[in-house]
Structure formats: C-alpha cells, structure tokens
Coordinates of N, CA and C in Angstrom, one line a residue:
X1 N 0.8 -1.2 0.0 CA 0.0 0.0 0.0 C 0.9 1.3 0.0
X2 N 0.4 2.3 -0.7 CA 1.2 3.5 -0.7 C 0.8 4.4 0.5
X3 N 1.8 4.8 1.3 CA 1.5 5.6 2.5 C 1.4 7.1 2.1
X4 N 0.3 7.7 2.4 CA 0.1 9.1 2.2 C 0.6 10.0 3.3
X5 N 0.7 9.4 4.5 CA 1.1 10.2 5.7 C 2.5 9.7 6.1
X6 N 3.5 10.6 6.0 CA 4.8 10.3 6.4 C 5.1 10.7 7.8
X7 N 5.8 9.9 8.6 CA 6.0 10.2 10.0 C 6.5 11.6 10.2
X8 N 7.4 12.1 9.4 CA 8.0 13.4 9.6 C 6.9 14.5 9.5
X9 N 5.9 14.3 8.8 CA 4.9 15.3 8.6 C 3.8 15.3 9.7
X10 N 3.9 14.3 10.6 CA 2.9 14.2 11.6 C 3.4 14.7 12.9
X11 N 4.7 15.0 13.1 CA 5.2 15.3 14.4 C 4.7 16.6 14.9
X12 N 4.4 17.6 14.1 CA 4.1 18.9 14.5 C 2.6 19.2 14.5
X13 N 1.7 18.2 14.3 CA 0.3 18.4 14.3 C -0.2 18.6 15.7
X14 N -1.0 19.6 15.9 CA -1.6 19.9 17.2 C -2.5 18.8 17.7
X15 N -2.6 18.5 19.0 CA -3.4 17.4 19.5 C -4.8 17.4 19.0
X16 N -5.5 18.5 19.0 CA -6.9 18.5 18.5 C -7.0 18.1 17.0
X17 N -6.1 18.7 16.3 CA -6.1 18.4 14.8 C -5.8 16.9 14.6
X18 N -4.8 16.4 15.4 CA -4.4 15.0 15.3 C -5.6 14.1 15.7
X19 N -6.4 14.4 16.7 CA -7.5 13.6 17.1 C -8.6 13.6 15.9
X20 N -8.8 14.8 15.3 CA -9.7 14.8 14.2 C -9.3 14.0 13.0
X21 N -8.0 14.1 12.8 CA -7.4 13.4 11.7 C -7.6 11.9 11.9
X22 N -7.2 11.4 13.1 CA -7.4 10.0 13.4 C -8.8 9.6 13.3
X23 N -9.7 10.4 13.8 CA -11.2 10.1 13.7 C -11.6 9.9 12.3
X24 N -11.2 10.8 11.4 CA -11.6 10.8 10.0 C -11.0 9.5 9.3
X25 N -9.8 9.2 9.6 CA -9.2 8.0 9.0 C -9.8 6.7 9.6
X26 N -10.2 6.7 10.8 CA -10.7 5.5 11.4 C -12.1 5.2 11.0
X27 N -12.9 6.2 10.7 CA -14.3 5.9 10.3 C -14.4 5.3 8.9
X28 N -15.0 4.1 8.7 CA -15.0 3.5 7.4 C -15.9 4.3 6.5
X29 N -15.4 4.7 5.3 CA -16.2 5.5 4.4 C -16.6 4.6 3.2
X30 N -16.3 3.3 3.3 CA -16.6 2.4 2.2 C -18.1 2.2 2.0
X31 N -18.6 2.5 0.8 CA -20.0 2.3 0.6 C -20.3 1.1 -0.3
X32 N -19.3 0.6 -0.9 CA -19.5 -0.6 -1.8 C -18.2 -1.3 -2.0
X33 N -18.2 -2.6 -1.9 CA -17.0 -3.4 -2.2 C -17.3 -4.6 -3.0
X34 N -16.5 -4.9 -4.0 CA -16.6 -6.1 -4.8 C -15.3 -6.9 -4.7
X35 N -15.5 -8.1 -4.4 CA -14.3 -9.0 -4.3 C -14.5 -10.2 -5.3
X36 N -13.5 -10.4 -6.1 CA -13.5 -11.6 -7.0 C -12.3 -12.5 -6.7
X37 N -12.6 -13.8 -6.8 CA -11.5 -14.7 -6.5 C -11.3 -15.6 -7.8
X38 N -10.1 -15.9 -8.1 CA -9.8 -16.7 -9.3 C -8.8 -17.8 -8.9
X39 N -9.0 -18.9 -9.6 CA -8.0 -20.0 -9.6 C -7.0 -19.8 -10.7
X40 N -5.7 -20.1 -10.4 CA -4.7 -20.0 -11.5 C -4.2 -21.3 -11.9
X41 N -4.2 -21.5 -13.2 CA -3.7 -22.8 -13.8 C -2.5 -22.5 -14.7
X42 N -1.5 -23.3 -14.6 CA -0.3 -23.2 -15.5 C -0.2 -24.5 -16.3
X43 N -0.3 -24.4 -17.6 CA -0.3 -25.6 -18.4 C -1.4 -26.6 -17.9
X44 N -2.6 -26.1 -17.6 CA -3.8 -26.8 -17.2 C -3.6 -27.5 -15.8
X45 N -2.6 -27.1 -15.0 CA -2.4 -27.7 -13.7 C -2.6 -26.5 -12.7
X46 N -3.5 -26.7 -11.7 CA -3.7 -25.7 -10.7 C -2.5 -25.3 -10.0
X47 N -2.1 -24.0 -10.0 CA -0.9 -23.6 -9.5 C -1.0 -22.5 -8.4
X48 N -2.2 -21.9 -8.2 CA -2.3 -20.9 -7.2 C -3.7 -20.2 -7.2
X49 N -3.7 -19.0 -6.6 CA -5.0 -18.3 -6.5 C -4.8 -16.8 -6.6
X50 N -5.8 -16.1 -6.9 CA -5.7 -14.7 -7.1 C -7.0 -14.0 -6.5
X51 N -6.8 -12.8 -5.9 CA -8.0 -12.1 -5.4 C -7.9 -10.7 -5.8
X52 N -9.0 -10.1 -6.2 CA -9.1 -8.7 -6.6 C -10.3 -8.1 -5.8
X53 N -10.0 -6.9 -5.2 CA -11.0 -6.3 -4.4 C -11.1 -4.8 -4.8
X54 N -12.3 -4.3 -5.0 CA -12.5 -2.9 -5.3 C -13.4 -2.3 -4.3
X55 N -13.0 -1.2 -3.7 CA -13.8 -0.5 -2.7 C -14.0 1.0 -3.3
X56 N -15.2 1.4 -3.2 CA -15.6 2.8 -3.6 C -16.0 3.6 -2.4
X57 N -15.8 4.9 -2.4 CA -16.0 5.8 -1.3 C -16.9 6.9 -1.6
X58 N -17.5 7.5 -0.6 CA -18.5 8.5 -0.8 C -17.9 9.8 -1.3
X59 N -16.6 10.0 -1.2 CA -16.0 11.2 -1.8 C -15.6 11.0 -3.3
X60 N -16.0 9.9 -3.9 CA -15.7 9.7 -5.3 C -14.4 9.0 -5.5
X61 N -13.7 8.5 -4.5 CA -12.5 7.8 -4.6 C -12.8 6.3 -4.7
X62 N -11.8 5.6 -5.2 CA -11.9 4.1 -5.3 C -10.5 3.5 -5.1
X63 N -10.4 2.3 -4.6 CA -9.2 1.6 -4.4 C -9.4 0.1 -4.9
X64 N -8.4 -0.3 -5.8 CA -8.4 -1.7 -6.2 C -7.2 -2.4 -5.7
X65 N -7.4 -3.5 -4.9 CA -6.3 -4.3 -4.4 C -6.2 -5.6 -5.2
X66 N -5.0 -6.0 -5.6 CA -4.8 -7.2 -6.3 C -3.7 -8.0 -5.6
X67 N -4.0 -9.3 -5.5 CA -2.9 -10.2 -4.9 C -3.0 -11.6 -5.5
X68 N -1.9 -12.1 -5.9 CA -1.9 -13.5 -6.4 C -0.7 -14.2 -5.8
X69 N -0.8 -15.5 -5.7 CA 0.2 -16.4 -5.2 C 0.2 -17.7 -5.9
X70 N 1.3 -18.1 -6.5 CA 1.4 -19.3 -7.2 C 2.8 -20.0 -7.2
X71 N 2.8 -21.3 -7.5 CA 4.1 -22.0 -7.5 C 4.4 -22.4 -8.9
X72 N 5.6 -22.0 -9.4 CA 6.0 -22.2 -10.7 C 7.1 -23.2 -10.8
X73 N 7.0 -24.3 -11.6 CA 8.1 -25.3 -11.7 C 9.2 -24.9 -12.6
X74 N 10.0 -25.8 -12.9 CA 11.2 -25.5 -13.8 C 12.4 -26.1 -13.0
X75 N 13.4 -25.3 -13.0 CA 14.6 -25.7 -12.2 C 14.3 -25.4 -10.8
X76 N 13.8 -26.4 -10.0 CA 13.3 -26.1 -8.7 C 11.9 -25.5 -8.8
X77 N 11.3 -25.2 -7.6 CA 10.0 -24.7 -7.6 C 10.1 -23.3 -7.0
X78 N 9.5 -22.3 -7.7 CA 9.6 -20.9 -7.3 C 8.2 -20.5 -6.8
X79 N 8.1 -19.8 -5.7 CA 6.8 -19.2 -5.3 C 6.8 -17.7 -5.7
X80 N 5.8 -17.4 -6.6 CA 5.7 -16.1 -7.1 C 4.5 -15.4 -6.5
X81 N 4.7 -14.2 -5.9 CA 3.6 -13.4 -5.3 C 3.6 -12.1 -6.0
X82 N 2.4 -11.6 -6.4 CA 2.3 -10.3 -7.0 C 1.2 -9.5 -6.2
X83 N 1.5 -8.3 -5.9 CA 0.6 -7.4 -5.2 C 0.5 -6.1 -5.9
X84 N -0.6 -5.5 -5.9 CA -0.7 -4.1 -6.4 C -1.9 -3.4 -5.7
X85 N -1.8 -2.1 -5.5 CA -2.8 -1.3 -5.0 C -2.9 -0.1 -5.9
X86 N -4.1 0.2 -6.4 CA -4.4 1.3 -7.3 C -5.4 2.2 -6.8
X87 N -5.1 3.5 -6.7 CA -6.0 4.5 -6.2 C -6.6 5.4 -7.3
X88 N -7.9 5.7 -7.2 CA -8.5 6.6 -8.2 C -9.3 7.7 -7.4
X89 N -9.4 8.8 -8.1 CA -10.3 9.9 -7.6 C -11.1 10.4 -8.8
X90 N -12.4 10.2 -8.6 CA -13.4 10.6 -9.6 C -13.0 10.0 -11.0
X91 N -12.6 8.7 -10.9 CA -12.4 7.9 -12.2 C -11.0 8.1 -12.7
X92 N -10.1 9.0 -12.1 CA -8.8 9.2 -12.6 C -7.8 8.5 -11.7
X93 N -6.8 7.8 -12.3 CA -5.7 7.2 -11.6 C -4.9 8.3 -10.9
X94 N -4.7 8.1 -9.6 CA -3.8 9.1 -8.8 C -2.5 8.5 -8.3
X95 N -2.6 7.2 -7.9 CA -1.4 6.5 -7.4 C -1.5 5.0 -7.6
X96 N -0.4 4.3 -7.7 CA -0.4 2.9 -7.7 C 0.9 2.4 -7.3
X97 N 0.9 1.2 -6.8 CA 2.2 0.5 -6.5 C 2.0 -1.0 -6.8
X98 N 3.0 -1.6 -7.4 CA 3.0 -3.0 -7.8 C 4.3 -3.6 -7.4
X99 N 4.2 -4.8 -6.8 CA 5.4 -5.5 -6.3 C 5.3 -7.0 -6.7
X100 N 6.4 -7.5 -7.3 CA 6.5 -8.9 -7.6 C 7.6 -9.5 -6.8
X101 N 7.3 -10.6 -6.0 CA 8.2 -11.3 -5.2 C 8.4 -12.7 -5.7
X102 N 9.7 -13.1 -5.7 CA 10.0 -14.5 -6.0 C 10.7 -15.1 -4.8
X103 N 10.1 -16.1 -4.2 CA 10.6 -16.8 -3.0 C 10.9 -15.7 -1.9
X104 N 9.9 -14.8 -1.7 CA 9.9 -13.8 -0.7 C 10.9 -12.7 -0.9
X105 N 11.5 -12.6 -2.1 CA 12.4 -11.5 -2.4 C 11.9 -10.7 -3.5
X106 N 11.9 -9.3 -3.3 CA 11.4 -8.4 -4.3 C 12.2 -8.5 -5.6
X107 N 11.5 -8.7 -6.7 CA 12.1 -8.8 -8.0 C 11.7 -7.6 -8.9
X108 N 10.5 -7.1 -8.7 CA 10.0 -6.0 -9.5 C 9.2 -5.1 -8.5
X109 N 9.3 -3.8 -8.8 CA 8.5 -2.8 -8.0 C 8.3 -1.6 -8.9
X110 N 7.1 -1.2 -9.1 CA 6.7 0.0 -9.9 C 5.8 0.9 -9.1
X111 N 6.1 2.1 -9.0 CA 5.3 3.1 -8.3 C 4.9 4.2 -9.2
X112 N 3.6 4.5 -9.3 CA 3.1 5.6 -10.2 C 2.4 6.6 -9.4
X113 N 2.7 7.9 -9.6 CA 2.1 9.0 -8.9 C 1.7 10.1 -9.9
X114 N 0.5 10.6 -9.7 CA 0.0 11.7 -10.6 C 0.5 13.0 -10.1
X115 N 1.1 13.8 -11.0 CA 1.7 15.1 -10.6 C 1.4 16.2 -11.6
X116 N 0.3 16.9 -11.4 CA 0.0 18.1 -12.2 C -0.1 17.7 -13.7
X117 N -1.1 16.9 -14.0 CA -1.4 16.5 -15.4 C -0.4 15.5 -16.0
X118 N 0.5 15.0 -15.3 CA 1.4 14.0 -15.8 C 1.6 12.9 -14.8
X119 N 2.2 11.8 -15.2 CA 2.4 10.7 -14.3 C 3.9 10.5 -14.1
X120 N 4.4 10.2 -12.9 CA 5.8 9.9 -12.7 C 5.8 8.4 -12.4
X121 N 6.6 7.6 -13.2 CA 6.6 6.2 -13.1 C 8.0 5.8 -12.6
X122 N 8.1 5.2 -11.4 CA 9.4 4.8 -10.8 C 9.5 3.3 -10.7
X123 N 10.5 2.8 -11.4 CA 10.8 1.4 -11.3 C 11.9 1.1 -10.3
X124 N 12.0 0.0 -9.8 CA 13.0 -0.4 -8.8 C 14.4 -0.2 -9.4
X125 N 15.2 0.6 -8.6 CA 16.6 0.8 -9.0 C 16.8 1.6 -10.3
X126 N 15.7 2.4 -10.7 CA 15.8 3.2 -11.9 C 15.3 4.6 -11.6
X127 N 15.8 5.5 -12.4 CA 15.3 6.9 -12.3 C 13.8 7.0 -12.7
X128 N 13.0 7.9 -12.1 CA 11.6 8.0 -12.5 C 11.5 8.5 -14.0
X129 N 10.4 8.0 -14.6 CA 10.1 8.4 -16.0 C 8.9 9.2 -16.0
X130 N 8.7 10.1 -16.9 CA 7.5 11.0 -17.0 C 6.6 10.5 -18.1
X131 N 5.4 10.3 -17.8 CA 4.4 9.9 -18.8 C 3.4 11.1 -19.0
X132 N 3.5 11.7 -20.1 CA 2.8 12.9 -20.3 C 1.3 12.6 -20.7
X133 N 1.1 11.5 -21.4 CA -0.2 11.2 -21.9 C -1.2 10.8 -20.8
X134 N -2.4 11.0 -21.0 CA -3.4 10.6 -20.0 C -3.6 9.1 -20.0
X135 N -4.2 8.6 -18.9 CA -4.5 7.2 -18.7 C -6.0 7.0 -18.6
X136 N -6.6 6.4 -19.6 CA -8.0 6.2 -19.7 C -8.5 5.0 -18.9
X137 N -7.6 4.0 -18.7 CA -8.0 2.8 -18.0 C -6.8 2.0 -17.6
X138 N -6.8 1.3 -16.5 CA -5.7 0.5 -16.0 C -6.0 -1.0 -16.0
X139 N -5.0 -1.8 -15.9 CA -5.2 -3.2 -15.9 C -6.1 -3.7 -14.7
X140 N -5.9 -3.0 -13.6 CA -6.7 -3.4 -12.4 C -8.2 -3.2 -12.7
X141 N -8.6 -2.2 -13.5 CA -10.0 -2.0 -13.8 C -10.6 -3.0 -14.8
X142 N -9.7 -3.8 -15.5 CA -10.2 -4.8 -16.4 C -11.0 -5.9 -15.8
X143 N -10.8 -6.1 -14.5 CA -11.6 -7.1 -13.8 C -13.0 -6.7 -13.6
X144 N -13.3 -5.4 -13.6 CA -14.6 -4.9 -13.3 C -15.3 -4.2 -14.4
X145 N -14.6 -3.9 -15.5 CA -15.1 -3.2 -16.6 C -14.6 -3.7 -17.9
X146 N -15.5 -3.9 -18.8 CA -15.1 -4.3 -20.2 C -14.5 -3.1 -20.9
X147 N -13.4 -3.3 -21.6 CA -12.7 -2.1 -22.2 C -13.2 -1.8 -23.6
X148 N -14.5 -1.7 -23.7 CA -15.2 -1.4 -25.0 C -14.8 0.0 -25.4
X149 N -14.3 0.1 -26.6 CA -13.9 1.4 -27.2 C -12.6 2.0 -26.7
X150 N -11.8 1.2 -25.9 CA -10.5 1.6 -25.4 C -9.4 1.0 -26.3
X151 N -8.5 1.9 -26.6 CA -7.4 1.5 -27.5 C -6.2 1.0 -26.8
X152 N -6.0 1.4 -25.5 CA -4.8 1.0 -24.7 C -5.2 1.0 -23.3
X153 N -4.5 0.2 -22.5 CA -4.7 0.1 -21.0 C -3.4 0.2 -20.3
X154 N -3.3 0.9 -19.2 CA -2.1 1.1 -18.5 C -1.8 0.0 -17.5
X155 N -0.6 -0.6 -17.6 CA -0.3 -1.7 -16.7 C 0.4 -1.1 -15.4
X156 N -0.2 -1.4 -14.3 CA 0.5 -1.0 -13.0 C 1.8 -1.8 -12.8
X157 N 1.8 -3.0 -13.2 CA 3.0 -3.8 -13.0 C 4.2 -3.4 -13.9
X158 N 3.9 -3.1 -15.1 CA 5.0 -2.7 -16.1 C 5.2 -1.2 -16.2
X159 N 4.3 -0.4 -15.7 CA 4.4 1.0 -15.8 C 4.4 1.6 -17.2
X160 N 3.6 1.0 -18.0 CA 3.5 1.5 -19.4 C 2.1 1.0 -20.0
X161 N 1.8 1.6 -21.1 CA 0.5 1.3 -21.8 C 0.6 0.0 -22.7
X162 N -0.5 -0.7 -22.7 CA -0.5 -1.9 -23.5 C -1.7 -1.8 -24.5
X163 N -1.4 -2.2 -25.8 CA -2.5 -2.0 -26.8 C -3.6 -3.1 -26.6
X164 N -4.8 -2.8 -27.0 CA -5.9 -3.7 -26.9 C -6.5 -4.0 -28.3
X165 N -6.8 -5.2 -28.5 CA -7.4 -5.7 -29.7 C -8.7 -6.4 -29.4
X166 N -9.8 -6.1 -30.1 CA -11.0 -6.8 -29.9 C -11.0 -8.0 -30.8
X167 N -11.2 -9.2 -30.2 CA -11.2 -10.4 -30.9 C -12.6 -10.8 -31.3
X168 N -13.6 -10.6 -30.4 CA -15.0 -10.8 -30.7 C -15.8 -10.1 -29.6
X169 N -17.1 -10.2 -29.6 CA -17.9 -9.6 -28.6 C -17.5 -10.2 -27.2
X170 N -17.1 -9.3 -26.3 CA -16.8 -9.8 -24.9 C -15.4 -10.4 -24.8
X171 N -14.6 -10.3 -25.8 CA -13.2 -10.9 -25.7 C -12.2 -9.9 -26.3
X172 N -11.1 -9.7 -25.5 CA -10.1 -8.7 -25.8 C -8.7 -9.2 -25.6
X173 N -7.8 -8.9 -26.5 CA -6.4 -9.3 -26.4 C -5.6 -8.1 -26.0
X174 N -4.8 -8.3 -24.9 CA -3.9 -7.3 -24.4 C -2.4 -7.7 -24.8
X175 N -1.7 -6.8 -25.5 CA -0.3 -7.0 -25.9 C 0.5 -6.6 -24.7
X176 N 1.3 -7.6 -24.1 CA 2.1 -7.3 -22.9 C 3.5 -6.8 -23.3
X177 N 4.2 -6.0 -22.5 CA 5.5 -5.5 -22.8 C 6.5 -6.7 -22.9
X178 N 6.2 -7.8 -22.3 CA 7.2 -8.9 -22.3 C 7.2 -9.7 -23.6
X179 N 6.3 -9.3 -24.5 CA 6.2 -10.0 -25.8 C 5.0 -11.0 -25.9
X180 N 4.5 -11.4 -24.7 CA 3.3 -12.2 -24.7 C 2.0 -11.5 -24.8
X181 N 0.9 -12.2 -24.5 CA -0.4 -11.5 -24.6 C -1.3 -12.1 -23.6
X182 N -2.4 -11.4 -23.3 CA -3.4 -11.9 -22.3 C -4.7 -11.6 -22.9
X183 N -5.6 -12.7 -23.0 CA -6.9 -12.5 -23.5 C -7.9 -12.5 -22.4
X184 N -8.7 -11.5 -22.3 CA -9.7 -11.3 -21.3 C -11.1 -11.6 -21.9
X185 N -11.9 -12.5 -21.1 CA -13.2 -12.9 -21.5 C -14.2 -12.3 -20.5
X186 N -15.3 -11.8 -21.0 CA -16.3 -11.1 -20.2 C -17.7 -11.7 -20.3
X187 N -18.4 -11.7 -19.2 CA -19.8 -12.1 -19.1 C -20.6 -11.1 -18.4
X188 N -21.4 -10.3 -19.1 CA -22.2 -9.2 -18.5 C -21.3 -8.2 -17.8
X189 N -20.2 -7.9 -18.4 CA -19.3 -6.9 -17.9 C -18.3 -7.3 -16.9
X190 N -18.4 -8.6 -16.4 CA -17.5 -9.1 -15.4 C -16.4 -10.0 -16.1
X191 N -15.2 -9.8 -15.7 CA -14.1 -10.7 -16.3 C -14.2 -12.1 -15.6
X192 N -14.4 -13.1 -16.5 CA -14.6 -14.5 -16.0 C -13.4 -15.4 -16.3
X193 N -12.6 -15.0 -17.2 CA -11.5 -15.8 -17.7 C -10.4 -15.0 -18.3
X194 N -9.2 -15.3 -17.9 CA -8.0 -14.7 -18.5 C -7.1 -15.8 -19.0
X195 N -6.7 -15.7 -20.3 CA -5.7 -16.6 -20.8 C -4.4 -15.9 -21.2
X196 N -3.3 -16.2 -20.5 CA -2.1 -15.5 -20.8 C -1.1 -16.5 -21.5
X197 N -0.5 -16.0 -22.6 CA 0.4 -16.9 -23.3 C 1.8 -16.2 -23.3
X198 N 2.8 -16.9 -22.8 CA 4.1 -16.4 -22.7 C 5.0 -17.1 -23.7
X199 N 6.3 -16.9 -23.5 CA 7.3 -17.6 -24.3 C 7.5 -19.1 -24.0
X200 N 7.2 -19.4 -22.7 CA 7.5 -20.8 -22.2 C 6.2 -21.5 -21.8
X201 N 5.4 -20.8 -20.9 CA 4.2 -21.4 -20.3 C 3.0 -20.6 -20.7
X202 N 1.9 -21.3 -20.6 CA 0.5 -20.7 -20.7 C -0.1 -20.7 -19.4
X203 N -0.8 -19.6 -19.1 CA -1.5 -19.5 -17.8 C -3.0 -19.1 -18.0
X204 N -3.8 -19.7 -17.1 CA -5.2 -19.4 -17.2 C -5.7 -19.0 -15.8
X205 N -6.5 -18.0 -15.7 CA -7.2 -17.5 -14.5 C -8.7 -17.6 -14.6
X206 N -9.3 -18.5 -13.8 CA -10.7 -18.7 -13.9 C -11.5 -18.1 -12.7
X207 N -12.5 -17.3 -12.9 CA -13.3 -16.8 -11.8 C -14.0 -17.9 -11.1
X208 N -13.9 -17.9 -9.8 CA -14.5 -19.0 -9.0 C -16.0 -18.6 -8.8
X209 N -16.8 -19.7 -8.9 CA -18.3 -19.5 -8.7 C -18.6 -19.2 -7.2
X210 N -19.5 -18.3 -7.0 CA -19.9 -18.0 -5.6 C -21.0 -18.9 -5.2

C-alpha cells in the first residue's frame, strides 16, 4: 500500500487536529466493495489463486487491491507473489504500487504518482520516467469493466501502456511488454476468464463461482 502520511509530517500536528485526523481516518467511508476470486492454472495444472477487491467511497474515490500467489516449476520450484494497489479519484488514476516477489524476495517494483497532469513512473533501482499522456483505463480496472472502445490500457505492473485488440464480442487481447499476450473474456461486464500466453508457459485464471 502507498502511504500518504509520512512520519515526519505528523510530528508537529496539534493534539486536537491529530484527534480529528485519526477520527476521519478511522471511520469507514466504504460504501461498496466487490471481491472476485480466481484459480490460477499453469499448463492446465492448478498452481495458485488470485484475489481482486474494489472499494468505492462517498468522496468519489476508489481503491483496487490485487494479490496472487502461485508456485511455478522448472529448475526447482519458485513461489511467485504479486501485489498491487491502485487509487482513483473521480475515475482518474492518482497513485499505484505494484510488487512482484519470488521466494519472498522483491524482483519488481513499480510506483506511479499523478503530478499536475502528468504521471511519474518509478521502477525499482531506476530513475523516474515521465508519462505525459493521460490514462483512460488501468489493468486493475479490467476485472470490473469491459474495455469497450478503449485502444490501450495502463499496466500498473510494467508502468506502461498496452495495446488492446477486440477479438470478438466480450473478448479482448492485451499485448504485454514482455512479448506475450493476455486474452480477457467477459460475461455481462465481469471478467470471468484470462488466458495468458508467454514464451514458455501458458497461464489461465478462472473466476470462482460464488
């Protein structure tokens, strides 16, 4: 999660203001939450699970949390965990953070911050990049909204835009920066199946029935 309040900024807050701030932060403002759970299959063998949660707030904000955990074979077995949190305000991306861990060690980290009509994209151990173009939709939103009429989608994990191709009604192909692709299938606006094809393995994520 991205921390908005830094310890150094809180030291000089007056007691009354501090109490009010804590009160505002402690009161749940969540008015609606959607949680989807998926099973992950690699080469048709169940390898893990994934959860996506979207919370919306009375002030027009929204947060989408993503987490997945799977075991990948090969030379030894690797445990891959991916986490991301994406913040929106009135439909506009404001902040996001994505982390990929392999066997409990961070391998990838991308932080995105909105700054006066542009986005700053920071990758682990690299200098920040500036993205001048607007972002109409992110990968996190694909779980909750069909990308009809959208030409590209922003990846929180890779920190860049990915092109979208309509395959048929309710089915879209996303070109990934790694050279692979991911096909999203929708049923009444909800993502029910994702098929990801890479250079070595194929992965499928199926929405679990409630």
